Tab-separated table of C-alpha atoms in Angstrom:
chain	number	residue	atom	x	y	z
A	27	MET	CA	146.921	78.390	78.603
A	28	GLN	CA	146.229	82.453	78.409
A	29	SER	CA	143.183	82.672	75.940
A	30	VAL	CA	140.299	79.837	75.877
A	31	LYS	CA	137.507	79.648	73.363
A	32	ILE	CA	134.824	78.262	74.821
A	33	LYS	CA	133.330	74.908	73.361
A	34	SER	CA	131.284	73.505	75.868
A	35	ALA	CA	128.986	74.700	79.305
A	36	LEU	CA	127.693	72.799	81.892
A	37	ILE	CA	124.533	75.174	83.284
A	38	SER	CA	122.787	73.721	86.456
A	39	VAL	CA	120.740	76.720	88.131
A	40	TYR	CA	118.024	77.171	90.842
A	41	TYR	CA	116.788	80.289	89.391
A	42	LYS	CA	116.398	80.517	86.223
A	43	ASP	CA	115.677	84.587	85.426
A	44	ARG	CA	118.339	86.815	83.397
A	45	LEU	CA	119.812	83.597	82.096
A	46	GLU	CA	118.549	84.012	78.471
A	47	PRO	CA	121.263	86.730	77.180
A	48	LEU	CA	124.051	84.106	77.861
A	49	VAL	CA	121.881	81.665	76.397
A	50	GLU	CA	121.576	83.393	73.302
A	51	LEU	CA	125.200	83.943	73.221
A	52	LEU	CA	126.341	80.511	73.489
A	53	LYS	CA	123.790	79.781	71.017
A	54	GLN	CA	125.366	81.999	68.336
A	55	HIS	CA	128.954	80.526	69.256
A	56	ASN	CA	127.852	76.965	68.707
A	57	VAL	CA	128.724	75.813	72.625
A	58	THR	CA	127.825	72.663	73.204
A	59	ILE	CA	125.668	72.745	76.389
A	60	TYR	CA	125.109	70.249	79.063
A	61	SER	CA	122.234	70.204	81.873
A	62	THR	CA	119.908	68.272	83.972
A	63	GLY	CA	116.431	68.860	85.371
A	64	GLY	CA	114.532	71.720	85.150
A	65	THR	CA	117.647	73.697	83.541
A	66	GLN	CA	117.453	71.478	80.789
A	67	ALA	CA	113.737	72.142	80.641
A	68	PHE	CA	114.228	75.844	80.498
A	69	LEU	CA	117.397	76.147	77.793
A	70	GLU	CA	115.714	74.010	75.813
A	71	GLU	CA	112.444	76.280	75.832
A	72	GLN	CA	114.963	79.030	74.565
A	73	GLY	CA	115.910	76.806	71.625
A	74	ALA	CA	119.345	75.493	72.869
A	75	ASP	CA	120.311	72.124	71.920
A	76	VAL	CA	121.096	70.340	75.056
A	77	VAL	CA	123.086	67.579	76.220
A	78	ALA	CA	121.629	65.884	79.533
A	79	VAL	CA	124.193	64.850	82.099
A	80	GLU	CA	122.343	61.536	82.483
A	81	ASP	CA	123.413	60.599	78.645
A	82	LEU	CA	126.747	61.854	79.720
A	83	THR	CA	127.368	59.676	82.345
A	84	ALA	CA	124.857	56.973	81.155
A	85	TYR	CA	123.536	57.314	85.185
A	86	PRO	CA	120.635	58.724	85.902
A	87	SER	CA	119.561	61.580	88.725
A	88	ILE	CA	118.642	59.890	91.864
A	89	PHE	CA	117.546	60.173	95.329
A	90	GLY	CA	115.520	62.484	94.603
A	91	GLY	CA	117.731	64.578	92.881
A	92	ARG	CA	120.537	64.734	95.400
A	93	VAL	CA	122.948	63.076	93.135
A	94	LYS	CA	122.683	64.626	89.370
A	95	THR	CA	126.312	65.873	88.667
A	96	LEU	CA	128.395	63.765	90.799
A	97	HIS	CA	130.213	62.038	88.495
A	98	PRO	CA	133.967	61.396	87.195
A	99	LYS	CA	133.008	62.466	83.439
A	100	VAL	CA	131.468	65.827	84.878
A	101	PHE	CA	134.313	66.451	87.276
A	102	GLY	CA	136.832	65.146	84.928
A	103	GLY	CA	135.691	67.611	82.456
A	104	ILE	CA	135.800	70.358	84.165
A	105	LEU	CA	139.066	69.725	86.564
A	106	HIS	CA	141.310	67.735	83.724
A	107	ARG	CA	144.500	70.076	83.105
A	108	ARG	CA	144.586	71.021	79.350
A	109	ALA	CA	148.145	71.759	79.803
A	110	ASN	CA	149.115	68.242	80.936
A	111	GLU	CA	149.481	64.946	78.828
A	112	SER	CA	148.750	62.466	81.167
A	113	ASP	CA	145.450	64.101	82.356
A	114	LEU	CA	144.401	64.897	78.460
A	115	ALA	CA	145.448	61.041	77.712
A	116	GLU	CA	143.654	59.812	80.807
A	117	ARG	CA	140.438	62.126	79.286
A	118	GLU	CA	140.754	60.433	76.497
A	119	GLN	CA	140.635	57.249	77.597
A	120	TYR	CA	137.794	57.299	79.920
A	121	GLU	CA	135.839	59.473	77.055
A	122	ILE	CA	135.428	62.576	79.008
A	123	PRO	CA	134.473	65.684	77.272
A	124	PRO	CA	136.399	69.216	78.470
A	125	ILE	CA	133.847	71.357	79.878
A	126	ASP	CA	135.515	74.989	79.367
A	127	LEU	CA	132.227	77.233	80.983
A	128	VAL	CA	130.455	76.313	84.714
A	129	VAL	CA	127.564	77.958	84.890
A	130	VAL	CA	125.655	77.476	88.439
A	131	ASP	CA	123.223	79.144	90.714
A	132	LEU	CA	122.824	77.855	94.366
A	133	TYR	CA	120.175	76.576	96.014
A	134	PRO	CA	118.882	79.136	98.062
A	135	PHE	CA	119.962	78.415	101.396
A	136	GLU	CA	119.780	81.730	103.531
A	137	GLU	CA	116.263	82.772	102.063
A	138	THR	CA	114.659	79.386	102.896
A	139	VAL	CA	116.601	79.799	106.434
A	140	ALA	CA	114.916	83.608	106.573
A	141	SER	CA	111.447	82.359	105.831
A	142	GLY	CA	110.823	80.120	108.684
A	143	ALA	CA	110.705	77.122	106.794
A	144	SER	CA	111.465	73.638	108.903
A	145	GLU	CA	114.713	72.086	109.602
A	146	ALA	CA	113.739	69.440	106.773
A	147	ASP	CA	113.209	71.953	104.191
A	148	VAL	CA	116.427	74.488	105.152
A	149	ILE	CA	118.405	71.051	104.973
A	150	GLU	CA	117.384	70.213	101.397
A	151	LYS	CA	118.670	73.555	100.093
A	152	ILE	CA	122.012	72.867	101.530
A	153	ASP	CA	123.643	72.702	97.672
A	154	ILE	CA	125.803	69.829	96.950
A	155	GLY	CA	126.364	69.478	93.714
A	156	GLY	CA	126.030	72.962	92.626
A	157	ILE	CA	129.094	73.787	95.570
A	158	SER	CA	131.093	70.981	94.144
A	159	LEU	CA	130.940	72.329	90.404
A	160	ILE	CA	131.706	75.575	91.744
A	161	ARG	CA	135.212	74.714	93.688
A	162	ALA	CA	136.024	72.447	90.667
A	163	ALA	CA	135.651	74.809	88.156
A	164	ALA	CA	137.101	78.136	90.018
A	165	LYS	CA	140.375	75.639	91.068
A	166	ASN	CA	140.916	75.287	87.590
A	167	PHE	CA	140.701	78.459	86.164
A	168	GLN	CA	143.832	78.078	84.106
A	169	ASP	CA	141.534	76.611	81.986
A	170	VAL	CA	137.784	76.666	82.808
A	171	LEU	CA	135.487	80.088	83.445
A	172	ILE	CA	133.227	80.269	86.534
A	173	VAL	CA	130.255	81.773	86.638
A	174	SER	CA	128.637	81.246	90.515
A	175	SER	CA	126.069	83.922	90.481
A	176	ARG	CA	122.950	85.129	88.652
A	177	GLU	CA	124.491	88.508	89.554
A	178	GLN	CA	127.227	88.045	87.616
A	179	TYR	CA	125.167	86.928	84.371
A	180	ASP	CA	125.430	90.335	82.871
A	181	GLU	CA	129.059	90.763	83.240
A	182	VAL	CA	129.884	87.293	81.613
A	183	VAL	CA	127.836	88.152	78.616
A	184	ASP	CA	129.750	91.821	78.460
A	185	LEU	CA	133.186	89.678	78.497
A	186	LEU	CA	131.953	87.187	75.797
A	187	LYS	CA	130.833	89.584	73.604
A	188	GLU	CA	133.905	91.473	74.169
A	189	LYS	CA	136.419	88.977	73.224
A	190	ASP	CA	134.404	86.735	70.831
A	191	GLY	CA	133.206	83.923	73.059
A	192	ALA	CA	136.734	83.144	74.604
A	193	THR	CA	138.557	84.625	77.876
A	194	GLU	CA	141.650	85.242	79.055
A	195	LEU	CA	143.368	83.829	82.658
A	196	ALA	CA	143.161	87.249	84.016
A	197	ASP	CA	139.379	86.914	83.419
A	198	ARG	CA	138.914	83.789	84.693
A	199	LYS	CA	140.944	84.157	87.639
A	200	ARG	CA	138.794	87.205	88.765
A	201	PHE	CA	135.782	84.550	88.248
A	202	ALA	CA	137.688	82.121	90.558
A	203	ALA	CA	137.975	84.895	93.351
A	204	LYS	CA	133.864	85.680	93.081
A	205	ALA	CA	133.366	81.377	93.422
A	206	PHE	CA	135.319	81.188	96.258
A	207	ASP	CA	133.503	84.192	98.248
A	208	ILE	CA	130.210	82.695	96.727
A	209	SER	CA	131.053	79.489	98.332
A	210	SER	CA	132.750	80.519	101.548
A	211	ASN	CA	129.882	82.811	102.179
A	212	TYR	CA	127.518	79.588	101.341
A	213	ASP	CA	129.109	77.548	103.827
A	214	THR	CA	129.413	80.250	106.388
A	215	HIS	CA	125.621	80.460	106.592
A	216	ILE	CA	124.752	76.907	107.290
A	217	TYR	CA	127.769	76.523	110.012
A	218	ASN	CA	125.885	79.752	111.535
A	219	TYR	CA	122.636	77.367	111.211
A	220	LEU	CA	123.641	74.540	112.314
A	221	SER	CA	125.993	75.529	115.064
A	222	LYS	CA	123.249	77.468	117.233
A	223	GLU	CA	122.424	74.936	119.804
A	224	GLN	CA	126.114	73.484	119.543
A	225	ASP	CA	128.818	74.282	121.838
A	226	ILE	CA	131.125	75.088	119.138
A	227	ASN	CA	133.360	77.782	120.032
A	228	VAL	CA	134.481	79.099	116.712
A	229	PHE	CA	133.841	83.281	115.122
A	230	LYS	CA	132.731	82.985	111.418
A	231	GLN	CA	130.843	85.886	109.633
A	232	SER	CA	130.271	86.544	106.010
A	233	VAL	CA	128.303	89.393	104.733
A	234	ARG	CA	128.565	90.249	101.030
A	235	GLU	CA	126.966	93.404	100.659
A	236	ALA	CA	129.296	96.135	100.759
A	237	THR	CA	128.820	99.947	100.436
A	238	PRO	CA	131.600	102.177	100.114
A	239	LEU	CA	131.333	105.278	102.445
A	240	ARG	CA	132.464	108.618	101.694
A	241	TYR	CA	135.448	108.190	104.527
A	242	GLY	CA	135.708	106.167	107.900
A	243	GLU	CA	135.774	108.150	111.575
A	244	ASN	CA	137.820	110.810	109.924
A	245	PRO	CA	138.326	111.937	106.783
A	246	HIS	CA	141.916	110.552	105.908
A	247	GLN	CA	140.168	106.672	106.913
A	248	GLN	CA	138.229	104.654	104.421
A	249	GLY	CA	135.240	103.062	105.058
A	250	THR	CA	132.617	100.553	104.273
A	251	PHE	CA	129.346	99.355	105.344
A	252	TYR	CA	129.151	95.471	104.911
A	253	GLY	CA	125.488	94.525	105.396
A	254	LYS	CA	122.043	95.373	103.853
A	255	LEU	CA	120.729	98.668	105.217
A	256	GLU	CA	117.621	98.534	103.190
A	257	ASP	CA	116.008	95.139	105.037
A	258	LEU	CA	116.194	98.217	108.718
A	259	PHE	CA	115.257	101.120	106.666
A	260	GLU	CA	113.748	102.962	103.074
A	261	GLN	CA	115.943	106.167	103.106
A	262	LEU	CA	113.566	108.733	102.351
A	263	ASN	CA	115.332	112.079	101.722
A	264	GLY	CA	118.937	113.104	102.060
A	265	LYS	CA	122.779	112.426	101.445
A	266	GLN	CA	124.491	108.470	101.624
A	267	LEU	CA	124.804	108.008	105.675
A	268	SER	CA	128.355	108.425	106.973
A	269	TYR	CA	130.531	106.055	109.125
A	270	ASN	CA	129.541	108.780	112.130
A	271	ASN	CA	125.909	108.777	111.208
A	272	LEU	CA	125.460	104.825	111.118
A	273	VAL	CA	126.974	104.477	114.286
A	274	ASP	CA	124.856	106.823	115.582
A	275	VAL	CA	121.847	105.394	113.917
A	276	ASP	CA	122.793	101.981	115.683
A	277	ALA	CA	122.604	103.718	119.367
A	278	ALA	CA	119.417	105.946	118.200
A	279	VAL	CA	117.898	102.735	117.197
A	280	ALA	CA	119.031	100.693	120.314
A	281	LEU	CA	117.880	103.271	122.527
A	282	GLY	CA	114.604	103.774	120.742
A	283	ALA	CA	113.410	100.025	120.937
A	284	GLU	CA	113.262	100.834	125.129
A	285	PHE	CA	110.159	102.499	124.754
A	286	GLU	CA	106.672	101.669	124.355
A	287	GLU	CA	104.432	104.904	125.137
A	288	PRO	CA	105.262	107.839	122.256
A	289	ALA	CA	108.930	108.444	122.944
A	290	VAL	CA	112.212	110.510	121.555
A	291	ALA	CA	115.675	110.451	121.829
A	292	ILE	CA	118.229	112.707	120.289
A	293	LEU	CA	121.947	111.660	120.248
A	294	LYS	CA	125.170	113.054	119.609
A	295	HIS	CA	128.454	110.640	119.436
A	296	THR	CA	125.971	107.766	120.236
A	297	ASN	CA	125.478	109.548	123.960
A	298	ALA	CA	121.392	110.637	124.553
A	299	CYS	CA	121.402	114.609	124.776
A	300	GLY	CA	118.087	114.327	124.968
A	301	CYS	CA	115.310	111.734	125.564
A	302	ALA	CA	111.617	112.150	126.506
A	303	THR	CA	107.991	110.561	126.525
A	304	GLY	CA	105.075	112.184	125.566
A	305	GLU	CA	101.215	112.234	124.991
A	306	THR	CA	102.085	112.855	121.398
A	307	ILE	CA	105.425	112.951	119.131
A	308	LYS	CA	105.679	116.643	119.045
A	309	GLU	CA	105.508	116.785	122.722
A	310	ALA	CA	108.030	114.340	123.493
A	311	TYR	CA	110.159	115.842	121.171
A	312	LEU	CA	109.916	119.285	122.615
A	313	SER	CA	110.937	117.837	126.490
A	314	ALA	CA	113.911	115.910	124.655
A	315	LEU	CA	115.159	119.549	122.719
A	316	SER	CA	114.972	121.109	126.376
A	317	THR	CA	117.438	118.772	127.786
A	318	ASP	CA	120.364	120.132	125.688
A	319	PRO	CA	119.305	122.161	122.707
A	320	VAL	CA	122.847	123.047	121.978
A	321	SER	CA	123.964	119.738	121.797
A	322	ALA	CA	121.282	118.631	119.834
A	323	PHE	CA	122.701	120.810	116.829
A	324	GLY	CA	123.584	118.235	113.943
A	325	GLY	CA	122.074	115.545	116.050
A	326	VAL	CA	120.660	111.910	115.487
A	327	ILE	CA	116.906	112.147	116.298
A	328	ILE	CA	114.932	108.729	116.553
A	329	ALA	CA	110.849	108.642	117.263
A	330	ASN	CA	109.088	105.766	118.340
A	331	ARG	CA	105.759	107.463	116.144
A	332	THR	CA	104.759	108.676	112.640
A	333	ILE	CA	106.006	111.677	112.159
A	334	ASP	CA	103.102	114.219	111.993
A	335	MET	CA	102.953	117.595	110.696
A	336	GLY	CA	103.136	119.155	114.439
A	337	ALA	CA	106.204	117.324	115.098
A	338	ALA	CA	107.254	118.150	111.560
A	339	GLU	CA	106.877	121.632	112.163
A	340	GLU	CA	108.792	121.656	114.926
A	341	LEU	CA	111.826	119.569	113.988
A	342	ASN	CA	112.329	121.492	111.261
A	343	LYS	CA	113.526	124.480	112.968
A	344	LEU	CA	116.412	122.352	114.455
A	345	PHE	CA	119.678	121.614	111.913
A	346	PHE	CA	119.884	117.597	112.542
A	347	GLU	CA	121.822	114.892	110.409
A	348	VAL	CA	119.539	111.907	110.901
A	349	LEU	CA	115.747	111.283	111.798
A	350	ILE	CA	114.491	107.760	111.888
A	351	ALA	CA	110.725	106.918	112.729
A	352	PRO	CA	108.497	103.934	111.341
A	353	ASP	CA	106.442	106.162	109.284
A	354	PHE	CA	106.056	109.911	108.013
A	355	ASP	CA	102.670	111.754	106.980
A	356	THR	CA	102.734	112.713	103.581
A	357	ALA	CA	102.581	116.593	104.441
A	358	ALA	CA	104.822	116.150	107.223
A	359	LEU	CA	107.253	114.720	104.977
A	360	ASP	CA	106.965	116.655	101.951
A	361	LEU	CA	107.942	119.734	104.654
A	362	LEU	CA	110.965	118.158	106.105
A	363	ARG	CA	112.223	117.224	102.468
A	364	THR	CA	112.829	120.538	102.159
A	365	LYS	CA	116.116	120.592	103.284
A	366	LYS	CA	118.001	118.328	100.785
A	367	ASN	CA	120.740	116.885	102.704
A	368	ARG	CA	118.603	116.211	106.037
A	369	ILE	CA	118.802	112.148	106.116
A	370	LEU	CA	114.948	110.736	106.439
A	371	LEU	CA	114.684	107.262	107.333
A	372	LYS	CA	111.349	105.044	107.662
A	373	GLN	CA	112.346	102.512	110.379
A	374	LYS	CA	111.228	98.707	109.517
A	375	PRO	CA	110.273	96.198	111.936
A	376	VAL	CA	113.163	93.962	111.491
A	377	GLU	CA	114.791	91.675	114.463
A	378	LEU	CA	118.163	92.871	115.040
A	379	PRO	CA	120.957	90.479	115.616
A	380	ALA	CA	121.564	89.173	119.441
A	381	LYS	CA	125.296	89.242	119.252
A	382	GLN	CA	127.719	91.674	118.516
A	383	PHE	CA	131.591	92.241	117.504
A	384	LYS	CA	134.373	94.376	117.008
A	385	THR	CA	138.198	93.885	115.991
A	386	LEU	CA	140.450	94.515	118.514
A	387	LEU	CA	144.250	93.616	118.864
A	388	ASN	CA	144.858	90.779	116.000
A	389	GLY	CA	141.010	89.468	116.419
A	390	VAL	CA	137.522	89.757	116.995
A	391	ILE	CA	135.610	89.991	120.647
A	392	GLU	CA	132.394	88.676	120.572
A	393	GLN	CA	129.551	89.295	123.319
A	394	ASP	CA	125.612	88.702	123.469
A	395	LYS	CA	123.680	92.064	122.975
A	396	ASP	CA	123.305	93.796	126.422
A	397	LEU	CA	119.589	92.842	126.072
A	398	LYS	CA	118.545	93.242	129.970
A	399	THR	CA	115.875	96.423	131.113
A	400	GLU	CA	115.006	96.796	134.175
A	401	THR	CA	111.763	97.470	135.609
A	402	GLU	CA	110.253	98.141	138.529
A	403	THR	CA	110.415	94.389	139.774
A	404	ASP	CA	114.248	94.260	139.469
A	405	PHE	CA	114.723	96.575	142.198
A	406	LYS	CA	115.563	95.916	145.468
A	407	THR	CA	115.104	98.939	148.108
A	408	VAL	CA	118.158	99.049	150.535
A	409	THR	CA	117.696	101.616	152.144
A	410	LYS	CA	114.914	102.765	154.844
A	411	ARG	CA	113.228	104.489	152.967
A	412	GLU	CA	110.972	103.003	149.907
A	413	PRO	CA	111.115	104.989	146.627
A	414	SER	CA	107.320	106.588	146.248
A	415	ALA	CA	105.484	105.583	143.032
A	416	GLU	CA	106.546	108.302	141.061
A	417	GLU	CA	110.150	108.161	141.859
A	418	LYS	CA	109.846	104.485	140.711
A	419	LYS	CA	108.930	105.817	137.145
A	420	ALA	CA	111.535	108.017	136.849
A	421	LEU	CA	114.113	105.297	138.090
A	422	VAL	CA	112.958	102.749	135.352
A	423	PHE	CA	113.582	106.279	133.073
A	424	ALA	CA	116.395	107.133	134.085
A	425	ALA	CA	118.025	103.262	134.371
A	426	LYS	CA	116.465	102.951	130.245
A	427	VAL	CA	118.751	105.559	129.338
A	428	CYS	CA	121.691	105.067	131.333
A	429	LYS	CA	122.030	101.462	129.981
A	430	HIS	CA	122.561	103.376	126.671
A	431	THR	CA	125.348	105.860	127.709
A	432	LYS	CA	129.161	105.786	127.543
A	433	SER	CA	130.483	104.847	130.857
A	434	ASN	CA	131.549	106.061	133.586
A	435	THR	CA	128.171	107.650	133.445
A	436	ILE	CA	125.045	109.512	135.613
A	437	VAL	CA	121.722	110.184	134.563
A	438	PHE	CA	119.222	112.086	135.682
A	439	ALA	CA	115.422	111.817	134.832
A	440	THR	CA	111.584	112.432	136.162
A	441	ASP	CA	109.077	109.543	134.584
A	442	LYS	CA	108.998	111.509	131.725
A	443	MET	CA	112.538	112.918	130.611
A	444	MET	CA	116.012	112.534	130.964
A	445	ILE	CA	117.428	116.144	132.302
A	446	SER	CA	121.341	115.368	131.867
A	447	SER	CA	123.937	113.224	132.013
A	448	GLY	CA	127.614	112.753	132.757
A	449	VAL	CA	128.946	110.706	129.814
A	450	GLY	CA	132.333	108.548	128.895
A	451	GLN	CA	134.243	110.579	132.189
A	452	THR	CA	136.757	108.613	134.200
A	453	SER	CA	135.439	108.612	137.310
A	454	ARG	CA	132.303	108.327	138.445
A	455	VAL	CA	132.349	111.413	140.870
A	456	ASP	CA	133.535	113.358	137.039
A	457	ALA	CA	130.169	111.646	135.727
A	458	LEU	CA	128.215	113.136	138.022
A	459	ARG	CA	129.629	116.534	138.923
A	460	GLN	CA	128.858	116.829	134.602
A	461	ALA	CA	125.874	116.143	134.981
A	462	ILE	CA	124.499	118.332	137.912
A	463	GLU	CA	126.664	121.413	135.668
A	464	LYS	CA	124.680	120.355	132.690
A	465	ALA	CA	121.573	120.415	134.548
A	466	LYS	CA	122.278	123.607	136.190
A	467	GLY	CA	123.282	125.380	133.073
A	468	PHE	CA	119.917	124.893	131.700
A	469	GLY	CA	117.955	125.950	134.526
A	470	PHE	CA	116.697	122.653	135.899
A	471	ASP	CA	115.525	121.624	139.269
A	472	LEU	CA	117.178	118.857	140.536
A	473	SER	CA	115.044	118.091	143.490
A	474	LYS	CA	112.609	116.885	141.171
A	475	THR	CA	114.570	114.170	139.620
A	476	VAL	CA	116.450	110.889	140.134
A	477	MET	CA	119.961	109.619	139.428
A	478	ALA	CA	120.861	106.291	137.843
A	479	SER	CA	124.360	105.077	137.905
A	480	ASP	CA	125.947	102.445	135.440
A	481	ALA	CA	127.900	100.607	137.744
A	482	PHE	CA	128.172	100.674	141.875
A	483	PHE	CA	129.835	103.272	144.070
A	484	PRO	CA	133.027	102.122	145.478
A	485	PHE	CA	132.576	104.888	148.025
A	486	PRO	CA	129.646	107.442	149.317
A	487	ASP	CA	130.864	110.098	148.035
A	488	CYS	CA	128.582	109.853	144.982
A	489	VAL	CA	125.473	109.703	146.621
A	490	GLU	CA	126.598	112.731	149.273
A	491	ILE	CA	127.126	114.914	146.398
A	492	ALA	CA	123.582	113.972	144.772
A	493	ASP	CA	122.202	114.264	147.700
A	494	GLN	CA	123.515	118.141	147.864
A	495	ALA	CA	122.449	118.674	144.506
A	496	GLY	CA	118.798	117.796	145.509
A	497	ILE	CA	118.555	114.166	144.212
A	498	LYS	CA	116.242	111.629	146.644
A	499	ALA	CA	116.352	108.506	144.575
A	500	VAL	CA	118.896	106.636	143.450
A	501	VAL	CA	119.166	103.189	141.674
A	502	GLN	CA	122.410	101.646	141.020
A	503	PRO	CA	123.413	97.894	140.484
A	504	GLY	CA	125.348	97.518	143.789
A	505	GLY	CA	128.217	94.744	144.526
A	506	SER	CA	130.339	97.280	145.684
A	507	ILE	CA	132.344	95.791	149.040
A	508	LYS	CA	132.023	99.385	150.424
A	509	ASP	CA	128.076	99.205	149.448
A	510	GLN	CA	126.884	99.826	153.239
A	511	ASP	CA	128.674	103.280	153.480
A	512	SER	CA	126.157	104.802	150.769
A	513	ILE	CA	123.078	103.030	152.124
A	514	ASP	CA	124.470	104.552	155.658
A	515	TYR	CA	124.527	108.151	154.343
A	516	CYS	CA	121.273	107.297	152.294
A	517	ASP	CA	119.288	106.395	155.613
A	518	ALA	CA	120.833	109.294	157.293
A	519	HIS	CA	119.619	111.872	154.921
A	520	ASN	CA	116.309	110.103	154.192
A	521	MET	CA	117.336	109.023	150.693
A	522	ALA	CA	115.984	105.986	148.719
A	523	MET	CA	118.169	104.248	146.889
A	524	VAL	CA	117.465	100.485	144.827
A	525	MET	CA	119.732	98.267	143.795
A	526	THR	CA	119.332	96.171	140.378
A	527	GLY	CA	122.003	93.806	140.422
A	528	VAL	CA	122.995	94.231	136.618
A	529	ARG	CA	125.694	96.694	135.793
A	530	HIS	CA	125.676	97.923	132.635
A	531	PHE	CA	129.205	99.269	131.173
A	532	LYS	CA	129.238	100.580	127.670
A	533	HIS	CA	132.908	101.317	126.606
């Protein structure tokens, strides 16, 4: 059957808002409506004549409402095949009325979990009857239209107005696909909730919120962001975030979270080209900018304090793509908004996922986020010379930036700012030499800095090159079979070295 005139409908929804126009339309077409409980009361308030499901089934709602619609007269009315003579004969035999339209809005499981409700309350929000109705109606899309979310009410009202209360097969198939999206997403969130403490090695994710991007990493690639950016940011100005913006913003948020004191980081291609702390955000920004003002052009900037007018006046002198901060003073925001394409994001205090994953080959790899950040208590001095108190603070700072920089990497820093880095090199020696050249290029004296490495030194050449550049304190994970060679060199040249035992590869 291609065209089906809707003559009967079953409506069972948790949220009643936005339902009125659909109810009014069904009334106009004299559609028989079946319902139960709170939905029935709401429909009757709208002036609809409603047949109680309990009257249809001759069975009451039981177990506190856990069982209401689970009955052959309900599911038979949905699932019987209108073109099948045997099904029609059984329908007549058992006096099962046909149901042409099913409207369901499921119990709010995700919202209940997000609210921090108890496990007992969460479990009660696992919908059984509703999800079963959705699957049944979607399976029988040849004959039945399924409306599986209140987000679809406007669309179905427009459809039924356009087609005078009827639907075509293509319409029903489209809504069936949406229904299985709803049901699979619902089940995935239930699984992820229940499996947190279980050893079930299965990868399941479902993200329904999709934002098409202008393009992907390059203009010839399509791109889409799946997620709720509005939960993390309020965009106060600027154009739509691009694929590359989002990648850099993700890296900026991760690095920004490392600092408690006022801090600013400037990133390009996910790597910090400047990072500093200060008494004020203005001071931190100017220090971060001085590290590499060339690379800062067109970058992504994150601050962990409110952007005031003093900071805004300095920031406004630079062309940058994105600025992230927890808040903006009114005058500062007005100034920064003078560039209409400049993206300004107010960051909300949201807890981010502790897992990360990406596609690879013909599958997906998943891992725990690297949430380990070393402090002075994690340092094990392996050389004769102990780092000074000032050097230890600098080593902590350098290690924080190093953790968020592409491997192989070397970072030079003081206790308040990154001086330079060598990033994404195929050898640690190349990363070191790159960092040295960048520091010299911007006029920094490396004798006042310390060095951090994301992984161990397989040979003593790195500490030797660092020593010749003026470095006198180093932090690294350790773990090479030739660690002692590097330690011996440091001891022979009055260098201090600490090991953390934690590698921070970042590919």
